[in-house]
XYZ file of C-alpha atoms in Angstrom:
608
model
C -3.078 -0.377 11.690
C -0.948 2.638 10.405
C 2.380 3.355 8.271
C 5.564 4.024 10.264
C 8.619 5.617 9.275
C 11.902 6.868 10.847
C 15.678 8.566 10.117
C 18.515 7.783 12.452
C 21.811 9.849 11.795
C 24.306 9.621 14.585
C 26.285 12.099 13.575
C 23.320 14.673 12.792
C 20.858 16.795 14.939
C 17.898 15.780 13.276
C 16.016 18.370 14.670
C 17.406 21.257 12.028
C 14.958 22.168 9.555
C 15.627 20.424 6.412
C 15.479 17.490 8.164
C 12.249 18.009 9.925
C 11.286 19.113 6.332
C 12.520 15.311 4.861
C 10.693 13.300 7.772
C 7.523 15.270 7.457
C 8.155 14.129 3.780
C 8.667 11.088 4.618
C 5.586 10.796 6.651
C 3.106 12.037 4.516
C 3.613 9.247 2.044
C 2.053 7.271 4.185
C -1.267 9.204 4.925
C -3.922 6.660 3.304
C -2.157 3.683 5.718
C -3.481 6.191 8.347
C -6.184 8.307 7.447
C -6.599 9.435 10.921
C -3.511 11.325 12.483
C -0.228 12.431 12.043
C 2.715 12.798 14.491
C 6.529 13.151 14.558
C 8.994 12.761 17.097
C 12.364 14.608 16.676
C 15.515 14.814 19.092
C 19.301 14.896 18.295
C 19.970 11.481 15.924
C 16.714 10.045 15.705
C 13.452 10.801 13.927
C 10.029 9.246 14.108
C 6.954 9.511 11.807
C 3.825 7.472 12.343
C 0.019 7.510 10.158
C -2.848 6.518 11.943
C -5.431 4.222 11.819
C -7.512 4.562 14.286
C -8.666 0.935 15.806
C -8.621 0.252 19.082
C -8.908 3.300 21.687
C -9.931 5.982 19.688
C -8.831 8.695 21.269
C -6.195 7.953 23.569
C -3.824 5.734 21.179
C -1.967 8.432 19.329
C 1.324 8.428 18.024
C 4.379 8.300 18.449
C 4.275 7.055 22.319
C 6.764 7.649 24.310
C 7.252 6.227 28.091
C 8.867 8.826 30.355
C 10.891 8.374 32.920
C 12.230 10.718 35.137
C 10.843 13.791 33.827
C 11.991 12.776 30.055
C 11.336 10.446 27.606
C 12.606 6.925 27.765
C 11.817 4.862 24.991
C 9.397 5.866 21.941
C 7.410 3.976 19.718
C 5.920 3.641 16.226
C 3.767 1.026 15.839
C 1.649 -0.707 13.038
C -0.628 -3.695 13.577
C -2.704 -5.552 16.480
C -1.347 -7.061 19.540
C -4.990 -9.260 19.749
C -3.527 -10.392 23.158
C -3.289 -6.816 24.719
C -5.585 -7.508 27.385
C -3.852 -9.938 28.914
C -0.440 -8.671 29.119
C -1.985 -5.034 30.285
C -3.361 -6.833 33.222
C -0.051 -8.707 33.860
C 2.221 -5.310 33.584
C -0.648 -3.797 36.068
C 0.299 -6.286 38.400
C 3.577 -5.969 38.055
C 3.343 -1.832 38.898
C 2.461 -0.371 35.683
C 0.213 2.302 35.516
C -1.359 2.419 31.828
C -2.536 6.282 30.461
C -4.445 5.012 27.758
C -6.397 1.823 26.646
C -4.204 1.290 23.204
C -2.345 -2.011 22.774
C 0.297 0.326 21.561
C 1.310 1.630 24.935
C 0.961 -2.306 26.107
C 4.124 -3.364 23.998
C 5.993 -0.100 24.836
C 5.431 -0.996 28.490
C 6.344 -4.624 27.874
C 9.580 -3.637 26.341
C 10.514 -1.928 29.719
C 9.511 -4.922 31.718
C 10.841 -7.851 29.708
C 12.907 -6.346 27.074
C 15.566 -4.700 28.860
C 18.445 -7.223 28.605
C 16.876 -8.686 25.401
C 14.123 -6.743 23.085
C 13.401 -11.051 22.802
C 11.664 -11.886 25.461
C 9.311 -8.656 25.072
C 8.241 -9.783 21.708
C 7.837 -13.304 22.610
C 5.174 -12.241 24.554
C 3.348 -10.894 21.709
C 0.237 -12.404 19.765
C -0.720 -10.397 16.583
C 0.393 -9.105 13.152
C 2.863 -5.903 14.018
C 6.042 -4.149 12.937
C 7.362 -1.185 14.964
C 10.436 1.031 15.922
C 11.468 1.296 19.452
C 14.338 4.329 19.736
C 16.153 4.431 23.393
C 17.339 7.625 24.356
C 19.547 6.791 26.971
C 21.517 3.527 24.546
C 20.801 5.761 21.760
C 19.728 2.380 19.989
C 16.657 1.672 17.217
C 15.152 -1.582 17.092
C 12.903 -2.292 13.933
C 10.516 -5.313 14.874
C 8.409 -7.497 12.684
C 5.709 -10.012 12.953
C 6.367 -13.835 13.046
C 4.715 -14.671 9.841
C 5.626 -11.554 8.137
C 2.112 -9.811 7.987
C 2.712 -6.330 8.331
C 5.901 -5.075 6.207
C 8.831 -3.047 7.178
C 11.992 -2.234 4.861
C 15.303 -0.168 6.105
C 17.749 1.341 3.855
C 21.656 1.589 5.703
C 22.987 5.159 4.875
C 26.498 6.723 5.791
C 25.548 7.626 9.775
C 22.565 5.266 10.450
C 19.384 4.290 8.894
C 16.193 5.443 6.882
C 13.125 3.061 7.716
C 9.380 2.544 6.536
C 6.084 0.817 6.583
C 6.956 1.057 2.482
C 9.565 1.538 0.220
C 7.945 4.691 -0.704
C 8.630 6.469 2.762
C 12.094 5.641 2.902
C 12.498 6.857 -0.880
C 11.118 10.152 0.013
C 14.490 11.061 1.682
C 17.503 12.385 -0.638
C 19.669 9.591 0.769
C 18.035 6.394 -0.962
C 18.888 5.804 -4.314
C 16.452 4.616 -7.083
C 18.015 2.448 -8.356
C 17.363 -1.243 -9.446
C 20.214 -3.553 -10.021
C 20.384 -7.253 -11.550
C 19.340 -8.639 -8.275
C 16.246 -6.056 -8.041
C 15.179 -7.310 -11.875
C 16.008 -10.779 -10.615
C 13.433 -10.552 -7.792
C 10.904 -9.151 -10.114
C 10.775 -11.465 -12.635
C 11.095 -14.603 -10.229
C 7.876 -15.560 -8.474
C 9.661 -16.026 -5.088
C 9.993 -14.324 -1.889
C 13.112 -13.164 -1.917
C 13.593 -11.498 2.155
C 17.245 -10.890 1.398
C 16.317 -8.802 -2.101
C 13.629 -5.840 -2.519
C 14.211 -4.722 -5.533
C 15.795 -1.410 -4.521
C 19.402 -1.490 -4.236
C 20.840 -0.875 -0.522
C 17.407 -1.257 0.804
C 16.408 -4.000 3.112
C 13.537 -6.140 4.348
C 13.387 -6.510 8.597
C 12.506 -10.357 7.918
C 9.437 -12.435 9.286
C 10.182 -12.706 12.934
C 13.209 -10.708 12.970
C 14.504 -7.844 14.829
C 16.997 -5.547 13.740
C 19.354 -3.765 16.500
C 20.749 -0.516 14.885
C 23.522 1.736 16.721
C 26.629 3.705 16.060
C 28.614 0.157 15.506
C 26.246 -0.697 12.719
C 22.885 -2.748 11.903
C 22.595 -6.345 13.280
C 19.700 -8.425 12.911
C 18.768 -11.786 14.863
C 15.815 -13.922 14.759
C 13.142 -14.255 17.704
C 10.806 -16.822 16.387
C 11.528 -19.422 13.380
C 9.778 -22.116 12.410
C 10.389 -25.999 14.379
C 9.510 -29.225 14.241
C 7.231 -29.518 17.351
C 7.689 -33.935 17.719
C 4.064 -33.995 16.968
C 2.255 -36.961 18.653
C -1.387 -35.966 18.493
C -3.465 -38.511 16.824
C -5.752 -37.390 13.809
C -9.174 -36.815 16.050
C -7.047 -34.768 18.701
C -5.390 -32.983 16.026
C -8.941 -31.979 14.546
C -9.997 -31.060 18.144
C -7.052 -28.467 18.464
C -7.083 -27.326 15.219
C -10.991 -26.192 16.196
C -10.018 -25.140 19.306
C -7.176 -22.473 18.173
C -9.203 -21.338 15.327
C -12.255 -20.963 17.767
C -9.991 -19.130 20.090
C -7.622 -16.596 17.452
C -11.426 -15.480 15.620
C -12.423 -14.445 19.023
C -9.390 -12.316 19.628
C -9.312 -10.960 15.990
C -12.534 -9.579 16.590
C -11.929 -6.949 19.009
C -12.201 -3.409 17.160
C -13.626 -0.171 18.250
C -14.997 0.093 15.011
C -17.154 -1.707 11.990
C -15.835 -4.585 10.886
C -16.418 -7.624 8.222
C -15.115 -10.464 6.783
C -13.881 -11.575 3.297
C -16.346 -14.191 1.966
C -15.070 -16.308 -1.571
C -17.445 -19.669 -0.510
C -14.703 -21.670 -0.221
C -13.725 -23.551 2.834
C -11.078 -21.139 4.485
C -13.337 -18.195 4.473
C -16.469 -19.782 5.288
C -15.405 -21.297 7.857
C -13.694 -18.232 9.111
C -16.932 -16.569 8.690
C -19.082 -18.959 10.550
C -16.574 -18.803 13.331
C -16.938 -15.283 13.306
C -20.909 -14.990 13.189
C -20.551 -17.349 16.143
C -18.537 -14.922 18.855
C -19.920 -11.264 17.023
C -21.407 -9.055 19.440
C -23.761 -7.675 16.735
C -24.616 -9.052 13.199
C -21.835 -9.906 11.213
C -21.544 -8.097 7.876
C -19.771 -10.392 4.369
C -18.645 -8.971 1.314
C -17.753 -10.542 -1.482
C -16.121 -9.570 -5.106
C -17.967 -10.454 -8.253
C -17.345 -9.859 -12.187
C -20.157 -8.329 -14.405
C -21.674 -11.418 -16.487
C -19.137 -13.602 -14.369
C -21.080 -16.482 -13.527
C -22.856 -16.682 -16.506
C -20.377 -16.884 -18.694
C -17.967 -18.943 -16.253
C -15.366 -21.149 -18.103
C -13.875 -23.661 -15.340
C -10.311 -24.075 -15.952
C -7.725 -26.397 -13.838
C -7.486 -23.941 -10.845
C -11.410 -22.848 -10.324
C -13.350 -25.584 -11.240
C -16.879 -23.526 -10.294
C -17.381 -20.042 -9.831
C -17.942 -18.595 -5.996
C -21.531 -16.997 -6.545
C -23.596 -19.668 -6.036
C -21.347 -20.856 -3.087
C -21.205 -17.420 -1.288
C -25.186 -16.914 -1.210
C -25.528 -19.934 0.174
C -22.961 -19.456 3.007
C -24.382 -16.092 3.964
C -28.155 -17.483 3.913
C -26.782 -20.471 5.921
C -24.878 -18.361 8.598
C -26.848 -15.472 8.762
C -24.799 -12.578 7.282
C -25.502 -8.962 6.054
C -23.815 -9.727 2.898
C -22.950 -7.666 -0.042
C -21.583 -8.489 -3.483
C -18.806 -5.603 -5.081
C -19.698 -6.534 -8.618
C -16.294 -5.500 -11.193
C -16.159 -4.557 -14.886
C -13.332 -4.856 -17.497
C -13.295 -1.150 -17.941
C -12.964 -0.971 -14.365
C -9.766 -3.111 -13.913
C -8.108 -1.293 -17.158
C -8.985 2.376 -16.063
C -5.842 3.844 -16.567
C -6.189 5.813 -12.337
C -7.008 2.324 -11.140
C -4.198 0.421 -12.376
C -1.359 3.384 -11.547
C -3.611 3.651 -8.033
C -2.642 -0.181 -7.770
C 0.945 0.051 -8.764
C 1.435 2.933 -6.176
C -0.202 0.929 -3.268
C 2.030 -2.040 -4.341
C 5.058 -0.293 -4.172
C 7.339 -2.603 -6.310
C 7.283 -3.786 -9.702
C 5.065 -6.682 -8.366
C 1.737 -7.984 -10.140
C -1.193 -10.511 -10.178
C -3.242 -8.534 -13.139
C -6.462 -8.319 -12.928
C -6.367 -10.028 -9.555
C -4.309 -6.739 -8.006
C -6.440 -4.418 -9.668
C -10.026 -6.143 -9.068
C -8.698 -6.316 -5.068
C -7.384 -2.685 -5.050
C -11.529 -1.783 -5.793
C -12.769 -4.350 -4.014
C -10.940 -2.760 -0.587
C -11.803 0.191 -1.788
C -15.643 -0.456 -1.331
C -15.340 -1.908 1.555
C -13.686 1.065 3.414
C -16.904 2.918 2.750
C -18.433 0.753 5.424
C -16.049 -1.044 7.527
C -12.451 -0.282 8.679
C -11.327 -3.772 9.481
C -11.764 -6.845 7.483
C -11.163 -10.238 8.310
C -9.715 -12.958 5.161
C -8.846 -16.285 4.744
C -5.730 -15.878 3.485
C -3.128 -18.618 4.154
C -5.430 -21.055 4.980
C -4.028 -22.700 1.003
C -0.195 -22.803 2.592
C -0.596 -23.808 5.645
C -3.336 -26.802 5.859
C -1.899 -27.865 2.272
C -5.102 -26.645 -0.190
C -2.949 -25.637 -3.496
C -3.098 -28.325 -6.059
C 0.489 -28.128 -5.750
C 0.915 -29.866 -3.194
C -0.745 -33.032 -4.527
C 0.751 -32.961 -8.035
C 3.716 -35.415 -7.870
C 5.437 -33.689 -10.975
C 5.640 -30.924 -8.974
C 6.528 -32.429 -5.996
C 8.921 -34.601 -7.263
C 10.440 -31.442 -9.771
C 13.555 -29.876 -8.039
C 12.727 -26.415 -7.685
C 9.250 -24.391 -6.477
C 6.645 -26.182 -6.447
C 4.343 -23.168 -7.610
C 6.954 -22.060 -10.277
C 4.783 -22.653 -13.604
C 5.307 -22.379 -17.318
C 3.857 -18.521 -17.692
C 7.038 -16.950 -15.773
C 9.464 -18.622 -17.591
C 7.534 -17.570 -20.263
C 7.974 -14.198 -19.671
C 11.611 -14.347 -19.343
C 11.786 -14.701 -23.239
C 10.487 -11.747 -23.608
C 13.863 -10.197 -23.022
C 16.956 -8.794 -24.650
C 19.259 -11.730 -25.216
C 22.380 -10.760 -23.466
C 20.352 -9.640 -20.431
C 19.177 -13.538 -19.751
C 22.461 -14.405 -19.864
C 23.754 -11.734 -17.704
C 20.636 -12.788 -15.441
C 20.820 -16.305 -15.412
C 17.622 -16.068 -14.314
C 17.230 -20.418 -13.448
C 20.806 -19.973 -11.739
C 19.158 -17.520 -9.212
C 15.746 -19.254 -8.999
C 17.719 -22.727 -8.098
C 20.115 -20.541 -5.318
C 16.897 -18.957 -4.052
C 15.694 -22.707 -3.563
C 19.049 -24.464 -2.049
C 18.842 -21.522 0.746
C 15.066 -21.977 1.449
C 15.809 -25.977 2.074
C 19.142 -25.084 4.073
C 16.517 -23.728 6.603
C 13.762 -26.331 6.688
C 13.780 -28.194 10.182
C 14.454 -32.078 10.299
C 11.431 -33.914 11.277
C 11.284 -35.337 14.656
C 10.215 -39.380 15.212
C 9.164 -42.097 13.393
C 8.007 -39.616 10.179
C 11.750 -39.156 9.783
C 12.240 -42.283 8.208
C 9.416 -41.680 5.341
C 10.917 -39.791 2.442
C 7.530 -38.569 1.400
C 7.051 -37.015 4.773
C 10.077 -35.466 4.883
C 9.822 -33.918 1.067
C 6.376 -32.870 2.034
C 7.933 -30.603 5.481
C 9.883 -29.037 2.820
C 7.261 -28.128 0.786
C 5.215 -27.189 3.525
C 8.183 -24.712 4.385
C 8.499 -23.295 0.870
C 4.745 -22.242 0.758
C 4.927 -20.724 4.725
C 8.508 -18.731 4.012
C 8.616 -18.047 0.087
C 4.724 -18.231 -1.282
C 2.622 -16.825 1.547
C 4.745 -13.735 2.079
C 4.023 -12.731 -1.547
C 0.259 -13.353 -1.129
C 0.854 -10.988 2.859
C 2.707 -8.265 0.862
C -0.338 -8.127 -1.904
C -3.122 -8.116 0.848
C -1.552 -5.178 2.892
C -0.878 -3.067 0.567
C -3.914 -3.113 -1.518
C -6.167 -2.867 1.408
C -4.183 0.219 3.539
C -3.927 2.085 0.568
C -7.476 2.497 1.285
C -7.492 2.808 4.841
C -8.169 -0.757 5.515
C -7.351 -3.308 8.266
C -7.213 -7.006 6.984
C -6.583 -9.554 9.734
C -5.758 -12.829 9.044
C -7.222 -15.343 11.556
C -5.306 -18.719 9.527
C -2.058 -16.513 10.543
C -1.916 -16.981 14.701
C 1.733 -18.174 14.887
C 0.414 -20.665 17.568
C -1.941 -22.627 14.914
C 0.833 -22.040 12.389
C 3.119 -23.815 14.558
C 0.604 -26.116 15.731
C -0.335 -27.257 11.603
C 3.250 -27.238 10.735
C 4.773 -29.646 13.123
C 1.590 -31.903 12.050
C 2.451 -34.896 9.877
C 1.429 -34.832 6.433
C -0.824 -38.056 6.316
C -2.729 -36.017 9.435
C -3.240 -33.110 6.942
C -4.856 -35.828 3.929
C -6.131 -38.054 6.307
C -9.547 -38.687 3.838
C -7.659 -38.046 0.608
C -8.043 -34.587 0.134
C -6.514 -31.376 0.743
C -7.112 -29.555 3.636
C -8.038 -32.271 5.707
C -7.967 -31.036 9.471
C -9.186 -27.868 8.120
C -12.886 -29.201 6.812
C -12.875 -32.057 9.558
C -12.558 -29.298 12.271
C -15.340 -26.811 10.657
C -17.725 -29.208 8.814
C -20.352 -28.894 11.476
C -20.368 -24.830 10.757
C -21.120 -25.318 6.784
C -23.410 -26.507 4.018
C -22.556 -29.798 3.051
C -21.629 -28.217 -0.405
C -19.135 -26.073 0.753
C -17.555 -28.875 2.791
C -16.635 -30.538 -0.229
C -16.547 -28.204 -2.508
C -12.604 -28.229 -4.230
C -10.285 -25.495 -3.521
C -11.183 -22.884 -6.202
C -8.499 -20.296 -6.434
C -8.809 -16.345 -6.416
C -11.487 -15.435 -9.692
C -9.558 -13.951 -12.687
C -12.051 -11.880 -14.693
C -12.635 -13.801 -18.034
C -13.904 -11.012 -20.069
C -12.712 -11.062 -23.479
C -12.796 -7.260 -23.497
C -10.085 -7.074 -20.883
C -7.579 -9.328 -22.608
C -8.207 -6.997 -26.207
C -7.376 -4.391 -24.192
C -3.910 -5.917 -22.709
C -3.072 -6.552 -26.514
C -3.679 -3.278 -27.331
C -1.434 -1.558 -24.555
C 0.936 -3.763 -24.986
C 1.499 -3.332 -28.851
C 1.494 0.672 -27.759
C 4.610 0.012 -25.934
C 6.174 -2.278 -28.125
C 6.133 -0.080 -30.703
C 7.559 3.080 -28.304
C 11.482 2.917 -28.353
C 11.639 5.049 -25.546
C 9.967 3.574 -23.362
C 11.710 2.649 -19.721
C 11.527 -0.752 -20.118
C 12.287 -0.778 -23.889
C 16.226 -1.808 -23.815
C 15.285 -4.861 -21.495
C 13.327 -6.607 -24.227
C 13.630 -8.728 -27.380
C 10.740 -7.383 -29.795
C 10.599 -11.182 -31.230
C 10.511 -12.702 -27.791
C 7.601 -9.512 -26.684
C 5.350 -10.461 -29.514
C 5.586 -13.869 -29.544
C 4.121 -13.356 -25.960
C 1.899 -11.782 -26.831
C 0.645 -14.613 -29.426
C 0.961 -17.205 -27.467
C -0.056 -16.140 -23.151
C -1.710 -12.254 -23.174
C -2.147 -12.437 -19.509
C 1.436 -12.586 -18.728
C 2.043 -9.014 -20.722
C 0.977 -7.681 -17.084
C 4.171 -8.587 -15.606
C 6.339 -6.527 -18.188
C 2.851 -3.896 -18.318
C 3.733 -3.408 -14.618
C 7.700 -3.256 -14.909
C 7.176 -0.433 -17.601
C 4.586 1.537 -14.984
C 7.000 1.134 -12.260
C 10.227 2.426 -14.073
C 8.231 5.184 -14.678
C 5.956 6.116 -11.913
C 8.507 5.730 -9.461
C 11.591 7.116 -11.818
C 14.354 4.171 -11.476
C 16.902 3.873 -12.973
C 18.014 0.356 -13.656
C 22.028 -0.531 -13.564
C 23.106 -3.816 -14.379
């Protein structure tokens, strides 16, 4: 895992010295995504900057690679991520005549791209299994392509300019150059106050996400990007008790791979289903012992209030997962003071990158990555276990399901948008974007295949099912990534292997509730590895601190800026709207908190 970045300018030597000055820049931003080496490659139009983490192949897998060929380089690479099927395809390419010069999965996909990528970068890609985003420059097409992931795990932005293109691992590399503007326009505030993945919008203006399984071919006739992988409706004809068999069977067979690492690694425990299961899986095939961590709150579970979304807290659930499976397991216990330390929360906004926030939840996972770097370098989390095998509450609520919009989009954003200057909601029309954001999302859904055609239930619940995968889950990627590289961390995400994503998704919905509940296939296939307890526990979401202390001290920052009228974000908000907030929801102050930081920290300018 590492941070990328690049500069193409066809009609610049990029090799003059302010501009080795601006990608060295432009490089260095990225040092705590790679902690452990720096390189740049520089010739004529193009410009490469990569930040190592080391992972696999200590010492031979620096950066950037390049694959020569007759006496000069070919192609070079940047690359970010795990290819967790690297073995395979090195012995394939071996066979095939390639002689490898280092044990890295990096130099596997650069050597893949010469033997199956040639006509069409495609069919290189298609061969990959992992979470990844890279730039592969050709020096005899004189032609960048910028590669992501399937499921959108790793992220990588671009920003068009006059000649070429700026690119990054984060918005912060690319802005390091004097060509990108900081600027935010009314789609950028849009974005920000909507709680949707937007993968046409980033906030910045002129600056662009590569999307989820997307490459983007850039040359001297301009930037075009095409799709590789996309989610399809696979005519599903399993029965339930197969379906539970290959559901085991992938999940038995993506830990495995995602625990190859040349150095310590752990797993994410919460006690609920998705990451005890993962963690079982993972005691199962580990080498050595397997270490858990787990975040806490000081005075948390004795003072636990269960509310709609965490009916019981995870400390009692976690011990007994660990004790049950054998882990070296340590609790990272949190304060209030902690979360509001004034370092911690601009440390958070920086490794974020956008004007972006989950609170407390941000902040608490900022330390909680943090600690673990002090011990392990990788890290692997249940995360989209919820969108994928249907866990959210969501997705059994039939107001939501039945209510034409997100299913996730709840009372406390909207609430948030009266917080603002009158004549910006109108020049926002903040429900106008939200429902456009929707019809495109449901434009893309695949028709279901067979006899579930016919059931209108089945077919609203394949939308859902798409909304979480495309719209939700990248939100919840974006968060994990950069909290935990901004510490030097590697978070895999086993629930992530396209092939079980692909697998679940093409599954009919009465397979995924077969005995009533959420997550169905999910606790069938692992119920063997867990306490009874944890089998049936209910989904219990991510634990907000409950600390009274932390919301006096949201009140008390936000009244601060309320009552500064030159603050950034003061002309964007009503003063009536702001402190009847306040009254009436403290928690969702962060959002506007956040905006206010970001404005700031990151000096935009916002033109509407």
């Amino acid at each position: 895992m590492c941070g990328i970045c690049g500069w193409i300018d066809f009609d610049r030597d990029l090799r003059a010295p302010d501009a080795r000055l601006e990608i060295a820049t432009m490089t260095d931003t990225m040092a705590r995504r790679g902690p452990d080496g720096e390189g740049t490659w520089i010739d004529g139009p193009a410009a490469l900057g990569h930040r190592r983490l080391a992972i696999i192949d200590i010492e031979g897998g620096r950066q950037p690679m390049t694959l020569e060929e007759e006496g000069r380089p070919a192609l070079v690479l940047v690359y970010t991520g795990e290819t967790y099927n690297y073995r395979e395809l090195r012995q394939r390419l071996a066979a095939r005549g390639h002689r490898f010069e280092t044990n890295s999965d990096t130099e596997v996909v650069l050597r893949a791209h010469r033997e199956w990528g040639q006509r069409d970068p495609r069919m290189a890609v298609s061969e990959l299994n992992g979470m990844f985003a890279y730039a592969l420059w050709d020096t005899h097409t004189r032609e960048l392509l910028l590669i992501r992931d399937r499921l959108g795990i790793k992220p990588l932005y671009y920003y068009p300019t006059e000649h070429g293109v700026l690119f990054g691992s984060e918005p912060k590399a690319i802005l390091a150059n004097r060509l990108a503007e900081r600027v935010m326009d009314a789609d950028g505030l849009r974005r920000t106050l909507c709680s949707v993945a937007d993968p046409y919008n980033t906030v910045f203006r002129s600056m662009r996400e590569v999307r989820p399984g997307h490459i983007v071919r850039v040359t001297r006739d301009g930037i075009k990007q095409v799709n590789y992988w996309q989610l399809t409706d696979s005519a599903h004809s399993d029965d339930v008790p197969t379906t539970v068999r290959r559901v085991r069977e992938l999940l038995e067979d993506t830990i495995q791979r995602q625990l190859i690492a040349d150095v310590p690694l752990c797993t994410l425990l919460s006690g609920g289903l998705d990451s005890s299961a993962m963690t079982a899986l993972a005691s199962r095939f580990s080498d050595e012992g397997l270490r858990s961590v787990a975040i806490d709150f000081v005075g948390y579970t004795d003072n636990f209030m269960p509310g709609p979304m965490c009916a019981t807290p995870d400390g009692p659930y976690v011990q007994e997962v660990a004790k049950f499976v054998g882990t070296d397991h340590t609790n990272i216990t949190l304060s209030a003071d902690e979360l509001m330390d004034p370092d911690v929360r601009i440390s958070t906004l920086r490794a974020r990158d956008l004007p972006f926030t989950m609170g407390d939840i941000d902040s608490s996972l900022y330390l909680l990555f943090r600690a673990i770097r002090q011990h392990s370098t990788v890290a692997l989390s249940g995360e989209s276990a919820d969108e994928l095998f249907g866990g959210y509450s969501w997705f059994h609520d039939p107001a939501r399901l039945q209510s034409d919009t997100f299913p996730w989009f709840g009372v406390s954003v909207d609430t948030v948008w009266q917080s603002l200057e009158r004549g910006l909601v109108d020049k926002l029309d903040l429900p106008g974007y939200l429902n456009a954001q929707y019809r495109r999302a449901l434009a893309e859904v695949p028709p279901i295949a067979g006899p579930a055609s016919a059931d209108p239930h089945e077919r609203r619940m394949r939308e859902v099912c798409y909304l979480f995968l495309t719209r939700y889950l990248p939100r919840m990627l974006d968060r994990k990534d950069r909290l935990s590289m901004a510490s030097g961390l590697e978070v895999r995400v086993p629930y992530c292997d396209h092939r079980l994503v692909e697998y679940v998704f093409g599954t009919p919905w009465a397979h995924k509730v077969f005995d009533g509940r959420e997550k169905s296939l999910l606790r069938a296939a692992t119920a063997d590895l867990l306490p009874q307890s944890v089998v049936q526990r209910v989904k219990s979401v991510y634990p907000p601190i409950q600390d009274p202390n932390y919301d006096g001290m949201l009140r008390k920052r936000f009244n601060t800026l309320l009552n500064d009228r030159n603050a950034a974000i003061a002309p964007l908000l009503s003063l009536e709207g702001s402190r009847a907030l306040l009254n009436d929801n403290v928690r969702s102050v962060e959002n506007l908190l956040t905006l206010q930081d970001f404005l700031t920290e990151y000096k935009v300018s916002v033109k509407i």
